[in-house]
Every structure is written in C-alpha cells, then in structure tokens.
mmCIF file of C-alpha atoms in Angstrom:
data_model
loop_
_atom_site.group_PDB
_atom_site.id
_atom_site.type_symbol
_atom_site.label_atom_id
_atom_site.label_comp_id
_atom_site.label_asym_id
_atom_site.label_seq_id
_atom_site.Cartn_x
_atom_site.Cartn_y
_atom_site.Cartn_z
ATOM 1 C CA UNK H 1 -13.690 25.563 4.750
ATOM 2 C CA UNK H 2 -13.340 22.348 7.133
ATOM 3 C CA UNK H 3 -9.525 22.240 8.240
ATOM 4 C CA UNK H 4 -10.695 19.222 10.486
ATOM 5 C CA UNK H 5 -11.534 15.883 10.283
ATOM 6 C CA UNK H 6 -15.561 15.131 10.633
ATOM 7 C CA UNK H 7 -17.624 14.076 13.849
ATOM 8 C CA UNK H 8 -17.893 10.567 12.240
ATOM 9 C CA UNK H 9 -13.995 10.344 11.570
ATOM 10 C CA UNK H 10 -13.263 11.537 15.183
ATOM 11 C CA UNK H 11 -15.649 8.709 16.682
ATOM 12 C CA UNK H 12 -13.391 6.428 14.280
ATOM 13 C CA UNK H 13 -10.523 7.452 15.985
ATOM 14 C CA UNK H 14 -11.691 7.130 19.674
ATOM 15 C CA UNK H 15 -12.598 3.604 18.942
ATOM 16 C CA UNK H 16 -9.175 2.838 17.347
ATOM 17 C CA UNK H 17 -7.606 4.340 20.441
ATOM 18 C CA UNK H 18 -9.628 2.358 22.925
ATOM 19 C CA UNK H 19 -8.717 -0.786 20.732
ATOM 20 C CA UNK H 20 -5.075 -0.402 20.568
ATOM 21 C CA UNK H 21 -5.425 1.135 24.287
ATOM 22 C CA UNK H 22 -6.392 -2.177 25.200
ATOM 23 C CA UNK H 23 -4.819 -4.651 22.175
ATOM 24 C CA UNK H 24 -1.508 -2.827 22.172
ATOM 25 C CA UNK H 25 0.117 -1.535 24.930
ATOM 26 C CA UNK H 26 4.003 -0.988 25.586
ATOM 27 C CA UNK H 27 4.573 -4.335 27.213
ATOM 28 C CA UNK H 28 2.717 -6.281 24.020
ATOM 29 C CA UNK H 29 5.177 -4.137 21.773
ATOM 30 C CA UNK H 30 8.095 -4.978 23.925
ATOM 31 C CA UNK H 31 6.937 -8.646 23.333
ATOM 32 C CA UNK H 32 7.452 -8.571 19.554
ATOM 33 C CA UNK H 33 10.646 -6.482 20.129
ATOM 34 C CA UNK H 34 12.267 -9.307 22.561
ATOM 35 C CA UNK H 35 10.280 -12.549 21.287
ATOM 36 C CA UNK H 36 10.830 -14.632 18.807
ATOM 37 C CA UNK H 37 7.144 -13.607 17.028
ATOM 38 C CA UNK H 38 8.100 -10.550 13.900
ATOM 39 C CA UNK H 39 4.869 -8.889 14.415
ATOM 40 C CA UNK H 40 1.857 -9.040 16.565
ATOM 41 C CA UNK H 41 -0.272 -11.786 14.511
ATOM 42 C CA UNK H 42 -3.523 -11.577 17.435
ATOM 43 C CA UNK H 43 -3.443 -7.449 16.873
ATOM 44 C CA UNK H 44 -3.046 -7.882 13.468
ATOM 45 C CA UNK H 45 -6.317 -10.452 13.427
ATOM 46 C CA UNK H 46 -8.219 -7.812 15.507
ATOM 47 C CA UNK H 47 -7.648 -4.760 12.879
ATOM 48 C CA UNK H 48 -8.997 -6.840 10.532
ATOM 49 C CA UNK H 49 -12.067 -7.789 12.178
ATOM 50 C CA UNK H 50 -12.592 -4.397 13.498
ATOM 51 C CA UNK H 51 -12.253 -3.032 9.808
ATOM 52 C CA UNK H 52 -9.633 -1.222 10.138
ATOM 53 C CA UNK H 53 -7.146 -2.995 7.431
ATOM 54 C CA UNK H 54 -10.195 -2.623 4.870
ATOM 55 C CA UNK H 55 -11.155 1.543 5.514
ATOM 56 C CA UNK H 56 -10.181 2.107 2.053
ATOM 57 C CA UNK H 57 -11.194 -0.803 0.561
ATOM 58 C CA UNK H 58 -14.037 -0.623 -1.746
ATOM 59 C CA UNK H 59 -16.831 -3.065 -0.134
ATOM 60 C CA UNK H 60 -16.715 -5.167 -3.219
ATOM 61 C CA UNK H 61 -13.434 -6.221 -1.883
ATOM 62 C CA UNK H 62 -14.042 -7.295 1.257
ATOM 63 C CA UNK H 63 -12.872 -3.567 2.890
ATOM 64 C CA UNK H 64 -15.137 -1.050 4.533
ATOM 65 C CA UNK H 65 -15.339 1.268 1.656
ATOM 66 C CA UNK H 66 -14.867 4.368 3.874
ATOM 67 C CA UNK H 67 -12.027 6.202 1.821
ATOM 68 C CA UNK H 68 -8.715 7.309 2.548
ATOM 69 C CA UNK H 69 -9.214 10.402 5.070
ATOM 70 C CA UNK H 70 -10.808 7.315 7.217
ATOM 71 C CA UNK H 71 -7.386 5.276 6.421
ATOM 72 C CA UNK H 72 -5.052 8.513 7.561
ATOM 73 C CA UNK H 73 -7.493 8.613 11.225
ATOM 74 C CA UNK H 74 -6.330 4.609 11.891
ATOM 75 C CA UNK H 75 -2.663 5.732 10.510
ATOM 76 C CA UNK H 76 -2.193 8.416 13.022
ATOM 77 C CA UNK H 77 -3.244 5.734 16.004
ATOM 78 C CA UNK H 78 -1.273 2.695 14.755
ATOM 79 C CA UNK H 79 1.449 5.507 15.516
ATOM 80 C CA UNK H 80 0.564 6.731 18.464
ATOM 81 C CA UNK H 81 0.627 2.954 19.552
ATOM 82 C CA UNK H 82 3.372 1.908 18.206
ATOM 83 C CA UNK H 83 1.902 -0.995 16.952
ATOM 84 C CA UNK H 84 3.751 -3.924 15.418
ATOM 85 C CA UNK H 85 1.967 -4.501 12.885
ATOM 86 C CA UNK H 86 2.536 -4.575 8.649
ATOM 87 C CA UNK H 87 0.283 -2.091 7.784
ATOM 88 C CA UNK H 88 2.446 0.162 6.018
ATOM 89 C CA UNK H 89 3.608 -2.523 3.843
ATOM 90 C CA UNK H 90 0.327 -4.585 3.385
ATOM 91 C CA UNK H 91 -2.015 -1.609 3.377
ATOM 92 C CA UNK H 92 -0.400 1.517 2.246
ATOM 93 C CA UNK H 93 1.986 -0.191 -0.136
ATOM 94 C CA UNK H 94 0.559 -3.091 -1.359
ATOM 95 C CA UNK H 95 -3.287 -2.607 -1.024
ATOM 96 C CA UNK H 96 -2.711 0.679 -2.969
ATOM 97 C CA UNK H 97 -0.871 -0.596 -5.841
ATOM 98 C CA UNK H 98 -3.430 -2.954 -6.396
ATOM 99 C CA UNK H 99 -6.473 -0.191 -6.249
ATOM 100 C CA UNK H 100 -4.437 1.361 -8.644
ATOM 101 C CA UNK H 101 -3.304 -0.493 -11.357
ATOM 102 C CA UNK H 102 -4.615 -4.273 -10.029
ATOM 103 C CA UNK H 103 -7.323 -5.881 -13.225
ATOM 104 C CA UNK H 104 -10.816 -7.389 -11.587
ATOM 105 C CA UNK H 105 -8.897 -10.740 -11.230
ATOM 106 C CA UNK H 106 -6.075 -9.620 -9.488
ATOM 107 C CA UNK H 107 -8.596 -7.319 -6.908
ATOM 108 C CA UNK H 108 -10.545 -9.999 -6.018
ATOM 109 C CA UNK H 109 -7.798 -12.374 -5.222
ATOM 110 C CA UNK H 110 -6.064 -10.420 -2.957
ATOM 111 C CA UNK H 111 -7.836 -6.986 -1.986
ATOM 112 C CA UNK H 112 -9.840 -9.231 0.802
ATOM 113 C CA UNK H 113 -7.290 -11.214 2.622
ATOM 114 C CA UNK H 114 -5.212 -8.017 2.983
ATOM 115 C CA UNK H 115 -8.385 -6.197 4.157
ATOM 116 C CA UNK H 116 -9.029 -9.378 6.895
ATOM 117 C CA UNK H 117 -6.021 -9.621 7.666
ATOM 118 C CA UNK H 118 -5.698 -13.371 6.308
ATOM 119 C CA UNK H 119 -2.683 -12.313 4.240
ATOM 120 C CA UNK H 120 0.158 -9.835 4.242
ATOM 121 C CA UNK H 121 1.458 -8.157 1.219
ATOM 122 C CA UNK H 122 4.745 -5.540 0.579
ATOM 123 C CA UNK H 123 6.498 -3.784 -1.885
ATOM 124 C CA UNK H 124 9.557 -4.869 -2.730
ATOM 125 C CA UNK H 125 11.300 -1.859 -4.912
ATOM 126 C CA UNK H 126 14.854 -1.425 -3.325
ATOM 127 C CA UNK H 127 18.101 -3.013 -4.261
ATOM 128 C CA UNK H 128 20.252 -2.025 -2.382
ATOM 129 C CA UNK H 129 22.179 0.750 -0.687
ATOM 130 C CA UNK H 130 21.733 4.047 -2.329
ATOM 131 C CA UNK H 131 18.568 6.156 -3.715
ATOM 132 C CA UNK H 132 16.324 3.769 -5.892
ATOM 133 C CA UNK H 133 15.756 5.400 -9.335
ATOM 134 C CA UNK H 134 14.056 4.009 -12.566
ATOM 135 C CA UNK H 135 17.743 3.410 -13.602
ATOM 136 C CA UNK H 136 18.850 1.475 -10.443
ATOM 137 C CA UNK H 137 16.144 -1.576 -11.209
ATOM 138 C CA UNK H 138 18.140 -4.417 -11.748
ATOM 139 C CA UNK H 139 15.684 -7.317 -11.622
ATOM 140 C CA UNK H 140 14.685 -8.921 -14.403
ATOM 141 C CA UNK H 141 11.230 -10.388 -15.668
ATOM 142 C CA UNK H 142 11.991 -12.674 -19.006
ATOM 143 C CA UNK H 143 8.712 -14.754 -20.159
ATOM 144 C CA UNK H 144 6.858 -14.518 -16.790
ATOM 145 C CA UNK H 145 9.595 -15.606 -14.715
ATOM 146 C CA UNK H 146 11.138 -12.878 -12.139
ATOM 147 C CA UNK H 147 15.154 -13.159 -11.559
ATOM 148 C CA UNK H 148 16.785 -10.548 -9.384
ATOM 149 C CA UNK H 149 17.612 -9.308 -5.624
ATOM 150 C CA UNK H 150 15.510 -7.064 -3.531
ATOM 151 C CA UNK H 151 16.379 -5.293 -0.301
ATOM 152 C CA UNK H 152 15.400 -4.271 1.751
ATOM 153 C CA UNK H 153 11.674 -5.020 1.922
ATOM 154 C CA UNK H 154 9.297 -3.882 4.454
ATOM 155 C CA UNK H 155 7.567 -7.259 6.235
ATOM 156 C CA UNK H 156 8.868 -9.290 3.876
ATOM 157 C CA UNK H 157 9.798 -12.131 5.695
ATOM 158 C CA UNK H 158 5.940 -12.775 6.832
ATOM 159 C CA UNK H 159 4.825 -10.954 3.210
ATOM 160 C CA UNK H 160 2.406 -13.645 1.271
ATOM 161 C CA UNK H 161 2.213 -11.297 -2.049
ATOM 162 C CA UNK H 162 4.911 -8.812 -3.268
ATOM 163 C CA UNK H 163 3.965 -6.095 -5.590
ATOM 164 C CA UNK H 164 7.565 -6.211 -7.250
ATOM 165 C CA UNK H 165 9.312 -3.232 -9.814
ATOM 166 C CA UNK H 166 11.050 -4.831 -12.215
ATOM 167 C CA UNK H 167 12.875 -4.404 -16.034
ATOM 168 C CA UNK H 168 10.885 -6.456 -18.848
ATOM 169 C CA UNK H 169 10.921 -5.530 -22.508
ATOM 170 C CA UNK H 170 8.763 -2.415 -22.150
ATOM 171 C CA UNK H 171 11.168 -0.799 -19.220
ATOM 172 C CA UNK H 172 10.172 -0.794 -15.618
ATOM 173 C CA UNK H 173 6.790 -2.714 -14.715
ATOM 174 C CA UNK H 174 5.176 -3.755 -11.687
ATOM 175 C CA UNK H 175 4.697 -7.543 -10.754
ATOM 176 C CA UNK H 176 2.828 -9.696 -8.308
ATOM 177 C CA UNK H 177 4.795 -12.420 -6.795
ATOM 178 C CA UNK H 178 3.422 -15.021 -4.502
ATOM 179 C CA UNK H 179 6.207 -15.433 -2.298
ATOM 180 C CA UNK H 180 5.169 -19.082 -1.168
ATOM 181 C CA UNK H 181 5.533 -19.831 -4.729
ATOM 182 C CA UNK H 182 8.701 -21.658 -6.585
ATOM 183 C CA UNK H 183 12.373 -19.593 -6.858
ATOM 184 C CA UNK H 184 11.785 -17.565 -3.884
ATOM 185 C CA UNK H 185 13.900 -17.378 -0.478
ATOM 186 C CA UNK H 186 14.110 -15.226 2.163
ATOM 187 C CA UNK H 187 16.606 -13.893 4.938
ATOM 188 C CA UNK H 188 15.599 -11.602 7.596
ATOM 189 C CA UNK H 189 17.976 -8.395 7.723
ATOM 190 C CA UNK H 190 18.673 -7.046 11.208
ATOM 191 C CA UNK H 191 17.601 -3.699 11.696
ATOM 192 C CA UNK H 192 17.114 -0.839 14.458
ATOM 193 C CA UNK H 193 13.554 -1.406 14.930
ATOM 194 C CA UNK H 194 12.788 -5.118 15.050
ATOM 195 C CA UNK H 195 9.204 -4.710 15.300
ATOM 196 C CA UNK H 196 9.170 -3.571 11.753
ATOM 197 C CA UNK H 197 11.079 -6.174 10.194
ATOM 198 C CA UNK H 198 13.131 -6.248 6.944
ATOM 199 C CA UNK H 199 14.027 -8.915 3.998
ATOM 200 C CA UNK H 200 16.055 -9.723 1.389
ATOM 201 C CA UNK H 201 14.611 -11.477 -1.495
ATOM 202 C CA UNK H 202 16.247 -13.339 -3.716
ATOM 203 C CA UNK H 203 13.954 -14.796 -7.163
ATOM 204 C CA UNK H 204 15.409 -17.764 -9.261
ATOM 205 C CA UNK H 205 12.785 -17.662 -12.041
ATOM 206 C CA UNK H 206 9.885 -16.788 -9.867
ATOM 207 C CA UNK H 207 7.376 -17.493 -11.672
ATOM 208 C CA UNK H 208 5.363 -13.439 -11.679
ATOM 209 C CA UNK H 209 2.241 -11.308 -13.293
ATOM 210 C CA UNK H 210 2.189 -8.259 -14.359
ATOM 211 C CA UNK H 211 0.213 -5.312 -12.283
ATOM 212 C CA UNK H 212 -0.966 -2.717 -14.407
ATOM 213 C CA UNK H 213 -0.070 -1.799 -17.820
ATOM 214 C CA UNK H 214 3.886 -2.957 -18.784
ATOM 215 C CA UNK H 215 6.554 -0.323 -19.092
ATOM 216 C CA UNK H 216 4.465 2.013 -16.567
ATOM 217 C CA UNK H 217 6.194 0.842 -13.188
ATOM 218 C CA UNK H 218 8.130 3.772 -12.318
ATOM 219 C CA UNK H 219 5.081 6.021 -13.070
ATOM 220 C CA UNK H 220 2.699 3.612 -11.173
ATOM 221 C CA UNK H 221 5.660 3.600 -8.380
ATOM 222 C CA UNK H 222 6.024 7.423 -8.076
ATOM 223 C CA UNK H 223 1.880 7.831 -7.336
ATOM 224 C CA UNK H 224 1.656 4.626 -5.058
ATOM 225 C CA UNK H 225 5.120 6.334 -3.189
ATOM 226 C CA UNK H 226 3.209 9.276 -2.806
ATOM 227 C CA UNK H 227 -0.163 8.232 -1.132
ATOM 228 C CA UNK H 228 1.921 5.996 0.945
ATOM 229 C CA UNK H 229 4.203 9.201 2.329
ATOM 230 C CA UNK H 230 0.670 10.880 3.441
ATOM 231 C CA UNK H 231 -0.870 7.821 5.167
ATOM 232 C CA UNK H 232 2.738 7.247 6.855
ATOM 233 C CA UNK H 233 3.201 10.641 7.652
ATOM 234 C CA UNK H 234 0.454 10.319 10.119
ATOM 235 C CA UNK H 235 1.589 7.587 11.606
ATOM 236 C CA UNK H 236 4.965 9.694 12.532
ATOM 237 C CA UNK H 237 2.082 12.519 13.603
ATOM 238 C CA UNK H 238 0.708 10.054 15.948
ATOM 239 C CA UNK H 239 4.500 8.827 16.998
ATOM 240 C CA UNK H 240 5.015 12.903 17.248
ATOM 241 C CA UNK H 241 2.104 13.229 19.431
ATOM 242 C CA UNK H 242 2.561 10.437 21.852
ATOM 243 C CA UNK H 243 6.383 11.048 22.202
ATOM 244 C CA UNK H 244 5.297 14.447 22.852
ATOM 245 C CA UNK H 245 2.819 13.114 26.022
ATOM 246 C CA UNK H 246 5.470 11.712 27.830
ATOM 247 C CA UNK H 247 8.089 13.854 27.675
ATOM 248 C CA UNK H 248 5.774 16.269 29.453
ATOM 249 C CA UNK H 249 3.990 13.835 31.355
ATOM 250 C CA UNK H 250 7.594 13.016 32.899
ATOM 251 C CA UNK H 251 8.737 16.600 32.959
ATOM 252 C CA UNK H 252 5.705 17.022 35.598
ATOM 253 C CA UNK H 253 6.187 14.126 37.725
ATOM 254 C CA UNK H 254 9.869 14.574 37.985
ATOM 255 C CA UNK H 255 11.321 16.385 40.878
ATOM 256 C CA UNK H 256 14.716 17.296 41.009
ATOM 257 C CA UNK H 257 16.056 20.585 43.931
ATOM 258 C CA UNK H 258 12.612 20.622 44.941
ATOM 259 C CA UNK H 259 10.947 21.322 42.259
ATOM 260 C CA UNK H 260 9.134 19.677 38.890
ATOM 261 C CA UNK H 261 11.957 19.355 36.240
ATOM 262 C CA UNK H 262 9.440 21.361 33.990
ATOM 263 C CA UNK H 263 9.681 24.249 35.693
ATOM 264 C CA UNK H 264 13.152 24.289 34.316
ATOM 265 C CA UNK H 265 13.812 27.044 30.856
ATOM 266 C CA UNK H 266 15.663 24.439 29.398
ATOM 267 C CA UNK H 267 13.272 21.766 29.800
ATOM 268 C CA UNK H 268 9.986 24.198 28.679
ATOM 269 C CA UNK H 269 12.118 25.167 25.560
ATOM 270 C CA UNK H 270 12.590 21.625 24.896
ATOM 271 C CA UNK H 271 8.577 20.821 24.626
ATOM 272 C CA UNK H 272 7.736 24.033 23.503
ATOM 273 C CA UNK H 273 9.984 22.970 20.353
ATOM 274 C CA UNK H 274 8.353 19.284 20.224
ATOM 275 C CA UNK H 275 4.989 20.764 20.149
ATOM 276 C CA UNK H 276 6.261 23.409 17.238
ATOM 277 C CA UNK H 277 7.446 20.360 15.343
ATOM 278 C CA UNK H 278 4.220 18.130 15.599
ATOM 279 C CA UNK H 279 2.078 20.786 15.003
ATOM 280 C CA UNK H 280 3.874 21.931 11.953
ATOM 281 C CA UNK H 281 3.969 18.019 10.802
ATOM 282 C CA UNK H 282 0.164 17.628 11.392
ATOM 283 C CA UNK H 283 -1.166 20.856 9.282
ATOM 284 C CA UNK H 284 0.900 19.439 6.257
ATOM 285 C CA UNK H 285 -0.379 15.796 7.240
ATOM 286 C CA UNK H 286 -4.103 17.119 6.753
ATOM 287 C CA UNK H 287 -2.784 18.953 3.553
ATOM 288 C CA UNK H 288 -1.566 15.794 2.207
ATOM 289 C CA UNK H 289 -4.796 13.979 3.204
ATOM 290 C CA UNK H 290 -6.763 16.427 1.186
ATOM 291 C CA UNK H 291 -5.074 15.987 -1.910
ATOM 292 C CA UNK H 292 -5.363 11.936 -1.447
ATOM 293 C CA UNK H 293 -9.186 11.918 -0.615
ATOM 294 C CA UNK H 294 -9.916 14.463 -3.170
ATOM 295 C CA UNK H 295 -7.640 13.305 -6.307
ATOM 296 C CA UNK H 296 -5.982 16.879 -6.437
ATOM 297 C CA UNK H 297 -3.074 17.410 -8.642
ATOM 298 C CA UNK H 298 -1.322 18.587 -5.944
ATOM 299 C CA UNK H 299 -0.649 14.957 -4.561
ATOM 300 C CA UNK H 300 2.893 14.865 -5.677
ATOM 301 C CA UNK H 301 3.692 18.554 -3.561
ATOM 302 C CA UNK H 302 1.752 17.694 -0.612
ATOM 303 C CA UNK H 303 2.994 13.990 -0.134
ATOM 304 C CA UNK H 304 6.046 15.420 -0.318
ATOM 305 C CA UNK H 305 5.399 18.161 1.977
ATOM 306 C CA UNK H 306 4.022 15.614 4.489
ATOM 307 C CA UNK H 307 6.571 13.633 4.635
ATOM 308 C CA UNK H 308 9.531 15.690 5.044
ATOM 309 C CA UNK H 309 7.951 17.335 7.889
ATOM 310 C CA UNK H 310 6.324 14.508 9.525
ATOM 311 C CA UNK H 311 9.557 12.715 9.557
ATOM 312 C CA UNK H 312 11.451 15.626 10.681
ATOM 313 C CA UNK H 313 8.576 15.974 13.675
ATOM 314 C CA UNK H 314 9.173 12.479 14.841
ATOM 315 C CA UNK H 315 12.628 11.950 14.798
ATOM 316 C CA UNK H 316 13.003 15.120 16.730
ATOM 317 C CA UNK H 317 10.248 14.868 19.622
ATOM 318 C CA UNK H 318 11.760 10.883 20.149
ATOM 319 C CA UNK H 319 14.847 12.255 20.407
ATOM 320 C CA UNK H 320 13.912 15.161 22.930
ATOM 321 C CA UNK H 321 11.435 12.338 24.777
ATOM 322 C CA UNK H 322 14.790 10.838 25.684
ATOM 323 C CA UNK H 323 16.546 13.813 26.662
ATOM 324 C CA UNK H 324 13.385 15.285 29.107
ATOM 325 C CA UNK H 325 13.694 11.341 30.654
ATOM 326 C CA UNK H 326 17.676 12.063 31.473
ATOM 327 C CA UNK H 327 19.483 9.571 32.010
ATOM 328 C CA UNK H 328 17.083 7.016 32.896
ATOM 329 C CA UNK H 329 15.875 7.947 29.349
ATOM 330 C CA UNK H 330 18.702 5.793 27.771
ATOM 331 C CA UNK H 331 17.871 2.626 29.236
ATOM 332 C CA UNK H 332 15.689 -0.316 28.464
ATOM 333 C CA UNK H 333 13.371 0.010 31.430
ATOM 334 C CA UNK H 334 11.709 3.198 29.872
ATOM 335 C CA UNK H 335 9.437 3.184 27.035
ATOM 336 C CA UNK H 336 11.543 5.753 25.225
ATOM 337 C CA UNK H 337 13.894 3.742 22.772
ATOM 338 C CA UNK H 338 10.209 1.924 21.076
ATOM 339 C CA UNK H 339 9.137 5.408 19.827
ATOM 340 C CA UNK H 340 13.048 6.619 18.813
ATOM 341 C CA UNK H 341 13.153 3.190 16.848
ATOM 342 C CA UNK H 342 10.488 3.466 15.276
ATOM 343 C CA UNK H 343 11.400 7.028 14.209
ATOM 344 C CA UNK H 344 14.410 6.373 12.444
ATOM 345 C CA UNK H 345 13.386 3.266 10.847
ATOM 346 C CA UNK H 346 9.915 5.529 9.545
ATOM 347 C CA UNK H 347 12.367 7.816 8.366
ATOM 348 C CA UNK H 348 13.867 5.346 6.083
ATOM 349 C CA UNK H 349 10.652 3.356 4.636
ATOM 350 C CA UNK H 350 10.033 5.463 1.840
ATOM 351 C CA UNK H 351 13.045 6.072 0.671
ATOM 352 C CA UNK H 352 15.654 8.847 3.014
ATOM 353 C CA UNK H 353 14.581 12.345 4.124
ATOM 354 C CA UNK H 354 17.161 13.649 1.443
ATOM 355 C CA UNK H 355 15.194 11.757 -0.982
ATOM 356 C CA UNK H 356 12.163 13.377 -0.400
ATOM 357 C CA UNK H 357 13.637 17.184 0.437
ATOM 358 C CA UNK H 358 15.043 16.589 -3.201
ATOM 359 C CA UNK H 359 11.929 15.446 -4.602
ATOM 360 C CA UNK H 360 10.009 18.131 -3.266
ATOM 361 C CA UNK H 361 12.154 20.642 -4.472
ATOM 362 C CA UNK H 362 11.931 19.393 -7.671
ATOM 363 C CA UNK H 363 7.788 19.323 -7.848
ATOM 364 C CA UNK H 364 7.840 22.719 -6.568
ATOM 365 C CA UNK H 365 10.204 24.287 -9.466
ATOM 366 C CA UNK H 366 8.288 22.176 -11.572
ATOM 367 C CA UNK H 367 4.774 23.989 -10.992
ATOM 368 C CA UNK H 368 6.329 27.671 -10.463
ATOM 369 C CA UNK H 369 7.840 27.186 -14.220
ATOM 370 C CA UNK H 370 4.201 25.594 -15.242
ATOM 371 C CA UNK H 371 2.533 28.206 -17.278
ATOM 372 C CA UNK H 372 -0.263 29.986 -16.305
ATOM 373 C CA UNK H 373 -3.414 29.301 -17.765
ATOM 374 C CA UNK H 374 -4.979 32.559 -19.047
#
C-alpha cells in the first residue's frame, strides 16, 4: 500500500511552494491584514492561471481535471503560506456543492469563473451564534424569492455566488444566489483574522435557484461539510508545519546565557510536542484524503477524524510558535500572530471543534452498532 502522495503530486507541490514562495510572502499577507484590500486579488489571479483553483475541476469546466488528492497537495501550501486568499469558501465550499448537486446549466455557469479565478463563491449556512442544525435554518425561500439572515459567511463580502441552505416547502434545500443581484446587502463583520474576512447577509426577496434536488439540503450540506473538513484540514497541516519551522528555526538562532535557547528541556519538550501534534494531524489528513479521492464510505469518520486533529495540531504549534519566540513573540514585528490568527479563525470555519468531536463520536457509535455483514 502507498501511504504517500505520488512523484507527480509531489512535483505539484514544489511548484505551488515556489509560487506562493515568491507570490505570497509574510509582508504581502501583512498587506491584506493592514490595507484596505480583503484579500489578495493579484495572488488570487495567479492561482487561477497557474491551475490551481481548477485541480478538481473536471476539464469540461474550465478546471484541470486532476482530482481531489491534487486539490489537498495546493491545500496544505495555501497553509503553509498563509495565503489570503478565498479558497476555502470559493473552492472547497462552493465549487463542491456545485460538483455535487449543481444541473449542466448551473456547472457551466459558474464551475469556470471559480476555477479562473474571475469569480468568488461561499457558503452561506450559519445564522447565528450557536451550532447550526437542520432545525436552526431560519431563512426562507417562498416562490423563488430568498428572505432571511446569514452569518457569518466566509468571503462573503467579495462572494459573487452564494450556495445558500434554506427552508422551502420540502424542508431544508440548497440555493444559488447571485449576490450582485436585487434584495441583497452586505456588512463586513470584524473578526480575529482579517485576512479571512466575514459577512452578514441580509436577503429581501432575493430573487434564488434551487441546487440539487429540494428538501435534500441538510443531506447535501452534511457531505459538502465533510470534503471541505479534509481539504481544510490540510491547510491547518501546512499552518502546523510552517508554525512548526520557525519555532525551531528561532529556538536555534536564539542565544540566551551563552547558549542556543534550544538546548533548553523546556524548549525541546515544547517542539518535540509540536512535531507530535502535526504529525498526528497529517496521518489522519492523508486518511481523510483517501476516503475523498476514492468515494469510501468512510468519508463521514475520516473528515471528521481530520479535522478534529488538524485543528487541534494548529492551534497548538501557533500557540507554542509564540511561546519558543518569548516575549518578542507577542508583538507585531514577528510573523507569529498571522499563523495564531489564522488558527483560531480555521478552527471556527466549519463549524467549532466541539462540533466536530461530537460529530465524530456520533459516526463512530454509529458504525460499531452497524451490523455485520455475514
């Protein structure tokens, strides 16, 4: 068995590191974080030219058609970047839903502008504080016209299309929304990670179309939730991993009573339980990739999997990065605070890390009591 990604994937991956190397370095993330600009819109133009946006993207769609393992290789570098871009949103989120449950029509219209980057897309589920459930939906679709309040949603402030979980007739359905369209406005919510931004969305009779077949939403939300949780989770990998670096990168170039701060128990007890965490995170990020590329009915165990430990992983090496840095750690001249934002605000996009530790609980009690085929 192959526990590793291919010779081809791993070339994919150098040249998405030497593009973001060179496209996305701290000081162009630290622009977006203390500009005016919500995301990087030049980066953004480059993935999609490079192909990046489109790996998963059937080709008669405008993507690359390479397949999701491809997707989880650019995931893990976007992280290690920490690039501020809307991928999660556009491409995990609302690129998925539409390769799930999107008609020809629907496909065609907007499967290539989110693979070229000409458009941005998001999901806009939440409403609220508090765990979403199938019983929380509020918003309301009456004749084709959308009425309700969503918060917060990922990107979308710059969002063009939201794939939108609303109560019709049938239950919970998903909708497409064009958000330049009539009875939609927008506020921009003020979070801890700026580079990521938020939304509220309010719809006065937004005029919407249904995605997929009608009273299916919460299924159709529960599988698109899941694939999303493994390509995410290797973005936190790559976070993990890069967090990780400098911590021990500083720990060797320190000096403090003569000596290399890593020389220090304290401080080699420190890494040794970043590197514990990562690791752990990245053997149940490939698990989770498996069960995406392949169509396993595992998904639902392994996204879950993924995600509690990748989020786990990288809120715990970006919080260590800052303690190995000391004091000097804390402030806003060291590179430190991009990767702990973007931890916590990870940790949040997919619903909480309680969420998930509940949900995969309950998918694992669910296949123990499954009977066994004879």
């Amino acid at each position: 068995m192959n526990f590793d990604f291919s010779d081809e994937q791993k070339q994919l991956r150098d040249e998405a590191r030497k593009f973001l190397a060179d496209r996305c370095s701290p000081a162009a993330v630290r622009a977006i974080l203390e500009g005016p600009e919500p995301y990087d819109r030049a980066l953004w133009k480059g993935l999609g030219e490079m192909g990046f946006l489109g790996a998963a993207i059937p080709e008669e769609y405008g993507g690359v058609g390479l397949g999701h393992l491809e997707l989880c290789v650019i995931a893990e570098e976007l992280g290690r970047a920490n690039a501020p871009v809307p991928m999660a949103s556009s491409i995990y989120l609302a690129a998925e839903a539409l390769m799930l449950s999107g008609t020809q029509a629907q496909k065609s219209a907007w499967l290539p502008k989110l693979a070229s980057g000409a458009a941005v897309g998001t999901l806009a589920l939440g409403e609220g504080v508090g765990r979403v459930t199938e019983r929380s939906i509020k918003a309301q679709v009456t004749g084709g016209k959308l009425s309700g309040v969503k918060m917060p949603v990922a990107d979308g402030d710059v969002a063009d299309v939201a794939v939108v979980v609303a109560r019709d007739g049938k239950g919970v359905s998903l909708y497409l929304a064009d958000l330049a369209g009539a009875g939609v406005t927008r506020e921009v919510l003020e979070t801890i990670d700026p580079t990521r931004s938020q939304a509220r969305i309010v719809f006065d009779q937004a005029p919407v179309e249904l995605l997929g077949e009608a009273g299916q939403g919460w299924r159709l939300v529960s599988d698109l939730l899941d694939r999303a949780a493994v390509l995410m989770a290797f973005e936190q990998v790559g976070g993990s991993d890069r967090a990780l670096e400098m911590a021990r990168d500083y720990a060797l170039e320190r000096m403090a009573f003569g000596r290399q701060i890593g020389s220090f128990q304290a401080i080699k007890h420190m890494l040794a339980d970043m590197y514990v965490a990562a690791t752990l995170a990245r053997s149940n990020a490939y698990y989770g990739a498996w069960a995406l590329s392949t169509g396993s009915a595992e998904l639902p165990v392994a996204a879950a999997t993924a995600r509690v430990s990748a989020t786990q992983a990288y809120q715990h090496c970006a919080k260590n990065n800052i303690q190995v840095h000391g004091g000097m750690g804390f402030t806003w001249a060291f590179d430190c605070h991009l990767f702990y934002r973007r931890a916590n605000a990870l940790a949040l996009a997919l619903g909480s890390q309680t969420t998930w530790e509940d949900l995969l609980i309950e998918r694992l009690r669910r296949r123990n009591d499954a009977p066994v085929a004879a």
